[in-house]
PDB file of C-alpha atoms in Angstrom:
ATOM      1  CA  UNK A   1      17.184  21.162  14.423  1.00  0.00           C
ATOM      2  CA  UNK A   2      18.704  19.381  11.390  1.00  0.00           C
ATOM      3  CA  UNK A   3      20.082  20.986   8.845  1.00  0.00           C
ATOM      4  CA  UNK A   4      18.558  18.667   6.166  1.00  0.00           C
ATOM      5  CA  UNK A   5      15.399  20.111   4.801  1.00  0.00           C
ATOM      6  CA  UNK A   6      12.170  18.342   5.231  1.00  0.00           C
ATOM      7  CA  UNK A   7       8.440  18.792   6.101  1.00  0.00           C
ATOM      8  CA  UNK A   8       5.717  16.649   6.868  1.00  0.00           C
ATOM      9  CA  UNK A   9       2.481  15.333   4.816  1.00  0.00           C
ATOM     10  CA  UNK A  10      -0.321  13.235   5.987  1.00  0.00           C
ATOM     11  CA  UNK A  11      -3.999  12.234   5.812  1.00  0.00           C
ATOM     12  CA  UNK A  12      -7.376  12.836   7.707  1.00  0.00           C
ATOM     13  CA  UNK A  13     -11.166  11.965   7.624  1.00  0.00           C
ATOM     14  CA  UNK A  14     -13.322  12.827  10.709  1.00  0.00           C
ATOM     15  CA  UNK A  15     -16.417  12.236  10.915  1.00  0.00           C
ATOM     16  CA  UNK A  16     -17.358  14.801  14.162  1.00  0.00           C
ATOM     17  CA  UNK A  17     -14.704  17.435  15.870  1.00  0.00           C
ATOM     18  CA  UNK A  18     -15.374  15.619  19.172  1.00  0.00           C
ATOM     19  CA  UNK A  19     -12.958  12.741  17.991  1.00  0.00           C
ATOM     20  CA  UNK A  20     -10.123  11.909  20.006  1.00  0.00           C
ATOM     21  CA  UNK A  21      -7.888  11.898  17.141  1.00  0.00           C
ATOM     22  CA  UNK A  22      -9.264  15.108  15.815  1.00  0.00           C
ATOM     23  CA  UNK A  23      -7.752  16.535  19.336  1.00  0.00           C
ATOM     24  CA  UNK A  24      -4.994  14.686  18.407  1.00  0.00           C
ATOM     25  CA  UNK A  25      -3.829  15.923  15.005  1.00  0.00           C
ATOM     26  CA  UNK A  26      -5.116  19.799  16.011  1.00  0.00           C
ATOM     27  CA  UNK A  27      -2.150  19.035  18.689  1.00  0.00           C
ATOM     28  CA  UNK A  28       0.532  17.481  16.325  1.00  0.00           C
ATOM     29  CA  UNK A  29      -0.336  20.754  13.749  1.00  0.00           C
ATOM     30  CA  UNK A  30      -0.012  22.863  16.332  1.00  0.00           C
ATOM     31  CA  UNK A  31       3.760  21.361  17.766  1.00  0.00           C
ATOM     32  CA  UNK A  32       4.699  21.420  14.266  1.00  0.00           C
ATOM     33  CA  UNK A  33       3.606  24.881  13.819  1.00  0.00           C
ATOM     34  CA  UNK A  34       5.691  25.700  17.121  1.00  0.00           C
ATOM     35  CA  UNK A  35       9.444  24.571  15.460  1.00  0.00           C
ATOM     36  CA  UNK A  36       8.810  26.003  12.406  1.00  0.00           C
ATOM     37  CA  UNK A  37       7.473  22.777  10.599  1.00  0.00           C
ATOM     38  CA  UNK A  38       5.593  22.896   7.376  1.00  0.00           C
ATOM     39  CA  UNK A  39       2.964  20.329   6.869  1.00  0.00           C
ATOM     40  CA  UNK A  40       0.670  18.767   4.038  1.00  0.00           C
ATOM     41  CA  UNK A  41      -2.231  17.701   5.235  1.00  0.00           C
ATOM     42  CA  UNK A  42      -5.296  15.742   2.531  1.00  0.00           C
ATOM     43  CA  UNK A  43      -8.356  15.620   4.575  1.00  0.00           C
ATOM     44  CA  UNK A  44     -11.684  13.697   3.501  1.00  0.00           C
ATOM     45  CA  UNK A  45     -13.750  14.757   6.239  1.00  0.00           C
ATOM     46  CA  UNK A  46     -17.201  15.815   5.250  1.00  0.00           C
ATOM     47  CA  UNK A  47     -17.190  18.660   7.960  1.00  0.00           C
ATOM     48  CA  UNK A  48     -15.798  21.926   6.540  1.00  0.00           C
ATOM     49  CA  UNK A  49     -15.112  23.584   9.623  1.00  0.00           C
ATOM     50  CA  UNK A  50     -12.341  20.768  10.776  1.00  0.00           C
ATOM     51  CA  UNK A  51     -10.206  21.843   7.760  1.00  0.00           C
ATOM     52  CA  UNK A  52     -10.872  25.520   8.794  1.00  0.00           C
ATOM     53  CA  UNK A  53      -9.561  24.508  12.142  1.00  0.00           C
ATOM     54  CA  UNK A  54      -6.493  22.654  10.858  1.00  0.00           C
ATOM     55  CA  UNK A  55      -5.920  25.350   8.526  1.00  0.00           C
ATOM     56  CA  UNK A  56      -5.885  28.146  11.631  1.00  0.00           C
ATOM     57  CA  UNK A  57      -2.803  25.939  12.553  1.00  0.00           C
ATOM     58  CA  UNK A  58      -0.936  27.317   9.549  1.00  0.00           C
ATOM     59  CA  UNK A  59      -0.624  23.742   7.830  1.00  0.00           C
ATOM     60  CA  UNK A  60      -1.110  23.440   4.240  1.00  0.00           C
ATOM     61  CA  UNK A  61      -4.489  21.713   4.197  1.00  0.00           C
ATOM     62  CA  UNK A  62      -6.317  20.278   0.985  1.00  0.00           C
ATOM     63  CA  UNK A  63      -9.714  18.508   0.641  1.00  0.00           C
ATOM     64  CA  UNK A  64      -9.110  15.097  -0.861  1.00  0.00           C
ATOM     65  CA  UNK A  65     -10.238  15.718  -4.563  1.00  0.00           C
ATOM     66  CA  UNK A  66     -10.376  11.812  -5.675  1.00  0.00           C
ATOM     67  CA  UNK A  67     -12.768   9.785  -4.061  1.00  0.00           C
ATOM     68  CA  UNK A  68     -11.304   6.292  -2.224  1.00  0.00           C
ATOM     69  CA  UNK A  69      -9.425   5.439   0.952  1.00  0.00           C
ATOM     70  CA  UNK A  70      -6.198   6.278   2.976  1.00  0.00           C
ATOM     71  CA  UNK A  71      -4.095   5.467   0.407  1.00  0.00           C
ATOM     72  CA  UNK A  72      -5.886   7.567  -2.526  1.00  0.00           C
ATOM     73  CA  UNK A  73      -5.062  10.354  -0.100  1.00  0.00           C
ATOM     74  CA  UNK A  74      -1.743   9.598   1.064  1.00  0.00           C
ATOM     75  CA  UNK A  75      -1.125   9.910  -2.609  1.00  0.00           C
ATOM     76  CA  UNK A  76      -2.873  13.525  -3.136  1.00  0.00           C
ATOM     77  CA  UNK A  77      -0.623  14.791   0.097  1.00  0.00           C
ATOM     78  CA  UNK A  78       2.378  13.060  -1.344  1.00  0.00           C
ATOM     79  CA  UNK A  79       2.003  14.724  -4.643  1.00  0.00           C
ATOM     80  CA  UNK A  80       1.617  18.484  -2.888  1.00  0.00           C
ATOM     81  CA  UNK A  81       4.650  17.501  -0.707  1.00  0.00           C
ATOM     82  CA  UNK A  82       7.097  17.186  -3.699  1.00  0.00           C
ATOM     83  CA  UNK A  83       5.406  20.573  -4.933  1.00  0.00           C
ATOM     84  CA  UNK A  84       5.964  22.666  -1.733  1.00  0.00           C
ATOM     85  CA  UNK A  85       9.344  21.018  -1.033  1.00  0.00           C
ATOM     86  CA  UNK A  86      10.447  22.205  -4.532  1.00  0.00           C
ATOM     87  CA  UNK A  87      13.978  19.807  -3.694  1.00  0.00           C
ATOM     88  CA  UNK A  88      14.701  16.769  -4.811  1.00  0.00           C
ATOM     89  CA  UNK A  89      17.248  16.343  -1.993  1.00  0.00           C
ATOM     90  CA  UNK A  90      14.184  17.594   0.632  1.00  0.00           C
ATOM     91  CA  UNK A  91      13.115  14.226   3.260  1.00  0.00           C
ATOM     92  CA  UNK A  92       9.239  13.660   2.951  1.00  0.00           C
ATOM     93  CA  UNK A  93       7.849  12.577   6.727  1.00  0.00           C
ATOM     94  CA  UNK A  94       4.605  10.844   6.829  1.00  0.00           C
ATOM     95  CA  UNK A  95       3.031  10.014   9.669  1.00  0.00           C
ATOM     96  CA  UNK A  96      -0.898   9.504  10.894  1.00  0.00           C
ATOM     97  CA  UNK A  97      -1.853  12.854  11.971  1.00  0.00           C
ATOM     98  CA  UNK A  98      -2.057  11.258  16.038  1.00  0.00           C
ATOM     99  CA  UNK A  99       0.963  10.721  16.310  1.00  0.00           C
ATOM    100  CA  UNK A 100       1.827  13.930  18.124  1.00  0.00           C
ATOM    101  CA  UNK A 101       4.816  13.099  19.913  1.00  0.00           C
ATOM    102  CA  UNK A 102       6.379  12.346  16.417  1.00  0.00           C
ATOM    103  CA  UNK A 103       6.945  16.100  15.222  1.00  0.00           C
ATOM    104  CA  UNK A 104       9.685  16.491  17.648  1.00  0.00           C
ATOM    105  CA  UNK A 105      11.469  13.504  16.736  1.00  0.00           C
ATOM    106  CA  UNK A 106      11.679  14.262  12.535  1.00  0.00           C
ATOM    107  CA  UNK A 107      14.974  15.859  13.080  1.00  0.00           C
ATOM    108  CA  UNK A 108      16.967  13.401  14.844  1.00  0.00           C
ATOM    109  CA  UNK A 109      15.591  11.053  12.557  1.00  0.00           C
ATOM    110  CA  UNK A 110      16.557  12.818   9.229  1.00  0.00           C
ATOM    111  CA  UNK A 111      20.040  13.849  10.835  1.00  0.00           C
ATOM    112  CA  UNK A 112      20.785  10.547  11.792  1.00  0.00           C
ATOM    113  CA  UNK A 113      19.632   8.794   8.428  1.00  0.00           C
ATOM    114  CA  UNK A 114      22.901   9.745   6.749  1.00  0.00           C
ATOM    115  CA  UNK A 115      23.228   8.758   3.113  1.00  0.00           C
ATOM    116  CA  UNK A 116      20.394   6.717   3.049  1.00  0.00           C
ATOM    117  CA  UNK A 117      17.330   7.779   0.711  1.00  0.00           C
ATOM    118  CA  UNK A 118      14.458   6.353   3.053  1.00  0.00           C
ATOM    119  CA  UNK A 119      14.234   6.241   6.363  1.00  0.00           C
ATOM    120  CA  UNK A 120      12.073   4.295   8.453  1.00  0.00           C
ATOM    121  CA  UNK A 121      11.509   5.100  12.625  1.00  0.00           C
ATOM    122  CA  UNK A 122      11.462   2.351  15.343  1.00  0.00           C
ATOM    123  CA  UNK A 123       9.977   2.973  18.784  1.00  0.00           C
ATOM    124  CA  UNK A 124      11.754   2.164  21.694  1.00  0.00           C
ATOM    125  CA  UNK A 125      10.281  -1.072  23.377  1.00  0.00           C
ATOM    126  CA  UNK A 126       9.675   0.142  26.582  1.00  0.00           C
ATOM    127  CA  UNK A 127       8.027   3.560  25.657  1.00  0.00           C
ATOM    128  CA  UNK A 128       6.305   1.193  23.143  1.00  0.00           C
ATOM    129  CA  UNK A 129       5.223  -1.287  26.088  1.00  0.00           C
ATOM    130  CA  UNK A 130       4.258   1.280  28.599  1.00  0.00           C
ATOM    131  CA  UNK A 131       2.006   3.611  26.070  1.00  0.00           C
ATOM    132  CA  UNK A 132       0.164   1.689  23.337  1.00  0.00           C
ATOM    133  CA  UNK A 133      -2.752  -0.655  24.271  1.00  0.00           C
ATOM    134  CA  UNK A 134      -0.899  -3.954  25.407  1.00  0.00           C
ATOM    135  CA  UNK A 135      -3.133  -5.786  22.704  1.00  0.00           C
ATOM    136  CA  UNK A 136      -1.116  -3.178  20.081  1.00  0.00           C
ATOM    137  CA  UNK A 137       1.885  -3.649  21.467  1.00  0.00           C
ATOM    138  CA  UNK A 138       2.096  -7.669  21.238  1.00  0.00           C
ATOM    139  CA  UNK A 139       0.139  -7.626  17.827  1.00  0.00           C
ATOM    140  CA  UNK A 140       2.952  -5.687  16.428  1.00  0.00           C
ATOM    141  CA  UNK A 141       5.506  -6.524  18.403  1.00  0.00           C
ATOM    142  CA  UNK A 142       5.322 -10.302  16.701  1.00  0.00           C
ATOM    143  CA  UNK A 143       4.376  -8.920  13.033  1.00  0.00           C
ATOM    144  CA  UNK A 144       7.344  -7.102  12.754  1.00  0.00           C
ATOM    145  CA  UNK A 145       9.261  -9.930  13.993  1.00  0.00           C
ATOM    146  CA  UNK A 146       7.272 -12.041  11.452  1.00  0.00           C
ATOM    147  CA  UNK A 147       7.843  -9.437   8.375  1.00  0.00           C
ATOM    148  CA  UNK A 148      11.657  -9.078   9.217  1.00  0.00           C
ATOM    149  CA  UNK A 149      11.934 -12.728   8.973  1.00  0.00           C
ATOM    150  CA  UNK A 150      10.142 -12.980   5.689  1.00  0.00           C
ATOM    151  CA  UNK A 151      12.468 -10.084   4.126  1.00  0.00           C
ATOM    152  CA  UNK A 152      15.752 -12.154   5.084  1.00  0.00           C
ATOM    153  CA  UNK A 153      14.169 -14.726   3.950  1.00  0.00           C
ATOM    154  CA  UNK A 154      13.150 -13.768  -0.057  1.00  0.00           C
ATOM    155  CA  UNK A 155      14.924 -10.242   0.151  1.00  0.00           C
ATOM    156  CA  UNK A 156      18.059 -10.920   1.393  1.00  0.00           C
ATOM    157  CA  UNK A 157      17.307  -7.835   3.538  1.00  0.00           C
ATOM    158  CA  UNK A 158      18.422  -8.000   6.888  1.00  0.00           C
ATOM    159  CA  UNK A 159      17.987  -4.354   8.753  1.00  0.00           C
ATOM    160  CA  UNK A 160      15.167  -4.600  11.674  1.00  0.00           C
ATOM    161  CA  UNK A 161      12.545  -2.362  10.799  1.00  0.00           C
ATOM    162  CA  UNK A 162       9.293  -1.524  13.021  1.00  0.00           C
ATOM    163  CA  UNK A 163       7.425  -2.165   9.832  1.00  0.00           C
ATOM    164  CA  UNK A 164       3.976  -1.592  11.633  1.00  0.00           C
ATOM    165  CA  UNK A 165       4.490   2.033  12.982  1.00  0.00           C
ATOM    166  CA  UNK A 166       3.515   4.426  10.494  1.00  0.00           C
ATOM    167  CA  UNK A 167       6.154   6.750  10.203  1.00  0.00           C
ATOM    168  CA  UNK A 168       8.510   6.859   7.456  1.00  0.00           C
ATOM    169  CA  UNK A 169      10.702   9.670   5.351  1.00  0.00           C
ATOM    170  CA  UNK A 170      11.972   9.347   1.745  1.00  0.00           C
ATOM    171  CA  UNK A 171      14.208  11.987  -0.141  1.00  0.00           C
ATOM    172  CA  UNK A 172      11.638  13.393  -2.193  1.00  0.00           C
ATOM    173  CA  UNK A 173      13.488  12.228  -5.963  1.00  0.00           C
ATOM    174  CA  UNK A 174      12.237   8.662  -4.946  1.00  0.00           C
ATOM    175  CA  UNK A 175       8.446   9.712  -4.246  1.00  0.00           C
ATOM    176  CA  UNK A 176       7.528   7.842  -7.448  1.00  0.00           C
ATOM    177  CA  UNK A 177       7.638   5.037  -5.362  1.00  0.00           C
ATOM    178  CA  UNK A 178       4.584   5.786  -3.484  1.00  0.00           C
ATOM    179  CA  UNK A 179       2.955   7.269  -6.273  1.00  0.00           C
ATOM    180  CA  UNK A 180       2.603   5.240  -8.710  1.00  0.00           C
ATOM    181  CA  UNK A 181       0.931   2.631  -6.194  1.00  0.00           C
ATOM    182  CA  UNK A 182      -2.373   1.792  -5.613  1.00  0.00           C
ATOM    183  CA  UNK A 183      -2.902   0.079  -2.237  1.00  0.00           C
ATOM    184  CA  UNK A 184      -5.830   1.517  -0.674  1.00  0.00           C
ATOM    185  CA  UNK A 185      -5.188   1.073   3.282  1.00  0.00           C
ATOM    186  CA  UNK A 186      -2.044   0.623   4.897  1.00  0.00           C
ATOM    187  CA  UNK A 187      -0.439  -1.251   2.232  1.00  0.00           C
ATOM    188  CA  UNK A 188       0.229   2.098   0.449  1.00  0.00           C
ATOM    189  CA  UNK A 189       2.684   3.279   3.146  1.00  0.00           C
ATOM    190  CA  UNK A 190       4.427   0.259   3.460  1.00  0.00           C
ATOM    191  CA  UNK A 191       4.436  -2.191  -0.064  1.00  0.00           C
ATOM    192  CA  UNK A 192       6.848   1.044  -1.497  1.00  0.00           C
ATOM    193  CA  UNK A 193       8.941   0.897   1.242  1.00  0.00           C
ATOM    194  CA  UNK A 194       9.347  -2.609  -0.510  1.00  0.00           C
ATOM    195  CA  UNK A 195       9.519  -1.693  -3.536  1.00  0.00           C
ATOM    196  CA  UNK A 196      12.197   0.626  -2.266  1.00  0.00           C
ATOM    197  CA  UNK A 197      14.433  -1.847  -1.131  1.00  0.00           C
ATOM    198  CA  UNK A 198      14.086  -3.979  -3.519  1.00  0.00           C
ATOM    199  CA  UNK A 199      15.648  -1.346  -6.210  1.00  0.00           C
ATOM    200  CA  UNK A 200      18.521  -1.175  -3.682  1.00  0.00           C
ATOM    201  CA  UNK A 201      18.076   2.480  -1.833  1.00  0.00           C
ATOM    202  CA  UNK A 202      19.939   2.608   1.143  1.00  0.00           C
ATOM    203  CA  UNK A 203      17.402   2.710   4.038  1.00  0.00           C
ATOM    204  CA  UNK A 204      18.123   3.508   7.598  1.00  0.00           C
ATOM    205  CA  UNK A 205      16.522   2.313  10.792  1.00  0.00           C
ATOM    206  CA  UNK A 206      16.338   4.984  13.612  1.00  0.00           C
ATOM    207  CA  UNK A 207      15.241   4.297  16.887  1.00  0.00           C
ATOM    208  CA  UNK A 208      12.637   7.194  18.675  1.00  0.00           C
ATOM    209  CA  UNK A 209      11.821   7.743  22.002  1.00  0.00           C
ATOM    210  CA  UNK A 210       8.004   7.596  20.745  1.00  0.00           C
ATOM    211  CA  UNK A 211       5.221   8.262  23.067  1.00  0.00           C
ATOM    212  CA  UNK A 212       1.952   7.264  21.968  1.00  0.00           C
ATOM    213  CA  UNK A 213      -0.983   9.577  23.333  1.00  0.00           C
ATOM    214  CA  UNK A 214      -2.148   8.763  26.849  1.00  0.00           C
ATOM    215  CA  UNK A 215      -5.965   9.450  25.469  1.00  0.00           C
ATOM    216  CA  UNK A 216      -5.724   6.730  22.724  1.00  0.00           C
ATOM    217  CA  UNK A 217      -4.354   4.165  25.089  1.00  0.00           C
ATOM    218  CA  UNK A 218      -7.725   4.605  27.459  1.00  0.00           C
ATOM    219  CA  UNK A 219     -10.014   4.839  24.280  1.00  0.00           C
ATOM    220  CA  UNK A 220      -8.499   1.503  22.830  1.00  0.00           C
ATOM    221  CA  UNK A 221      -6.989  -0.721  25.289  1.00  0.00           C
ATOM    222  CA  UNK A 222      -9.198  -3.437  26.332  1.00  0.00           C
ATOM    223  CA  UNK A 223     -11.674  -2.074  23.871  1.00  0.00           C
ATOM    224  CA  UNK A 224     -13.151  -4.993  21.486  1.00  0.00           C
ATOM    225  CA  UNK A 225     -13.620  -2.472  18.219  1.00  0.00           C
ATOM    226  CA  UNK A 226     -10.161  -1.419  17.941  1.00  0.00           C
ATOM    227  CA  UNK A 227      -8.534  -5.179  19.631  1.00  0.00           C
ATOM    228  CA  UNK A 228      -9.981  -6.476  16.633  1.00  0.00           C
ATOM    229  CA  UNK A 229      -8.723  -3.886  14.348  1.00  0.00           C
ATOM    230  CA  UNK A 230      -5.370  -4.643  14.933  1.00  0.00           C
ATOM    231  CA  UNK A 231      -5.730  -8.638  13.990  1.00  0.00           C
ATOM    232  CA  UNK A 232      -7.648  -7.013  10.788  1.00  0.00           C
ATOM    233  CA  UNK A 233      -4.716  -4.773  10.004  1.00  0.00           C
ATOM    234  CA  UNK A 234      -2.110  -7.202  10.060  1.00  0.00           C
ATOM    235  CA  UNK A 235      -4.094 -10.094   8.234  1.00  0.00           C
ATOM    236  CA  UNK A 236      -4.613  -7.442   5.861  1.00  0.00           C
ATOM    237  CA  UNK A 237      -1.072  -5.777   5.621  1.00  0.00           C
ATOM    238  CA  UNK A 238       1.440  -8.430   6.153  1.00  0.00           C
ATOM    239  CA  UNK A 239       0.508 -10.840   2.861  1.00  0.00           C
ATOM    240  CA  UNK A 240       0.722  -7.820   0.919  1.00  0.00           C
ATOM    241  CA  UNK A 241       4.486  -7.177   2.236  1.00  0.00           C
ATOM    242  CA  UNK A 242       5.430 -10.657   2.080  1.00  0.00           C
ATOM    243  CA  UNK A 243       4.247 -10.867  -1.718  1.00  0.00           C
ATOM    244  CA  UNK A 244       5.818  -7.593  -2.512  1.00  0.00           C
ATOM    245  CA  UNK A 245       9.180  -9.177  -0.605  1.00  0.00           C
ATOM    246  CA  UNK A 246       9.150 -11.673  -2.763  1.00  0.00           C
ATOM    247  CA  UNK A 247       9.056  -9.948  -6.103  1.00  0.00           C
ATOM    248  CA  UNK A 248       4.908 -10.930  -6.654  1.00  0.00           C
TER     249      UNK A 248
END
């Protein structure tokens, strides 16, 4: 366990307790729960009971009081983060609530960020390869080869970063980044970390021995809905990153 103090905060919206990713994040809350890991969780679903179940993990679980999308709520969870922390110093982990395996990785990732003030998780290639949906893994695979390009090119930033994982930390003085954004999707997880480096905070690039759940790969691999998602995600995400790269 590291000896830097952090916790976890992240998002939610289910529409029915039968969802694989509800299984998913009862499992991460419950890991976390195991090593002694406090967690912020916003949730928007419209079903009571799945916040009574989260809550049984002993997470720190709020409805989502502003109406809008991911972001709106990433913001709400950020916001009770910094409260609970009570540290400026403390590291803030997001991650998407089915990303189980992730829990157990925080601490390496916090211990091994040094001085830096953000901190930003790669997945190793071949745990990446053998369990994501191949169509994830070459999607992403390419746009973060594409968005490390474009930040050498027009930020003179050259550390790789697996921009399209999820998962980041920031020492909790520097949530301001975050929350004084508005991107509604994806773009408010990533457009700070941006922002970030553009105002010159030292930001590390850890590599994780990420597993990605064995139940999501059979629900999505081969599956047209969520094949097409990830074409949507990027064409959606990466202009946003390049513009923000290049001071827009």
């Amino acid at each position: 366990m590291s000896s830097s103090k952090y916790l976890i905060f992240t998002v939610s919206y289910y529409g029915s307790e039968d969802e694989v990713r509800f299984e998913c994040c009862l499992e991460f809350l419950r890991k976390a729960a195991e090593v002694g890991i406090q967690v912020v969780v916003v949730d928007g679903s419209p079903i009571e009971s799945i916040r009574e179940k989260m809550r049984a993990t002993g997470a720190h679980v709020f409805s989502q009081k502003n109406q809008g999308k991911k972001g709106v709520a990433l913001r709400e969870a950020l916001a009770e983060a910094v409260e609970i922390a009570g540290d400026d110093d403390a590291w803030l982990c997001w991650q998407e609530a089915e990303k189980v395996d992730m829990v157990q990785h925080w601490s390496r990732v916090v211990e091994l960020s040094g001085t830096a003030q953000l901190a930003v998780p790669f997945r190793d290639p071949d745990l990446f390869k053998e369990t994501y949906p191949i169509e994830q893994f070459h999607s992403e695979s390419y746009a973060n080869l594409y968005l490390d390009c474009a930040a050498a090119t027009f930020a003179n930033f050259n550390t790789k970063l697996d921009w399209h994982f999820g998962p980041f930390a920031l020492k909790s003085r520097h949530a301001h980044f975050w929350l004084k954004h508005t991107g509604e999707l994806w773009d408010a997880q990533v457009v700070p970390i941006v922002h970030a480096i553009r105002a010159q905070l030292p930001v590390a690039s850890v590599q994780v021995l990420f597993r990605a759940p064995d139940s999501m790969k059979q629900q999505e691999e081969a599956n047209f809905t969520f094949v097409e998602k990830r074409l949507l995600q990027i064409n959606f995400l990466d202009p946003k990153v390049i513009a923000a790269l290049k001071g827009e």
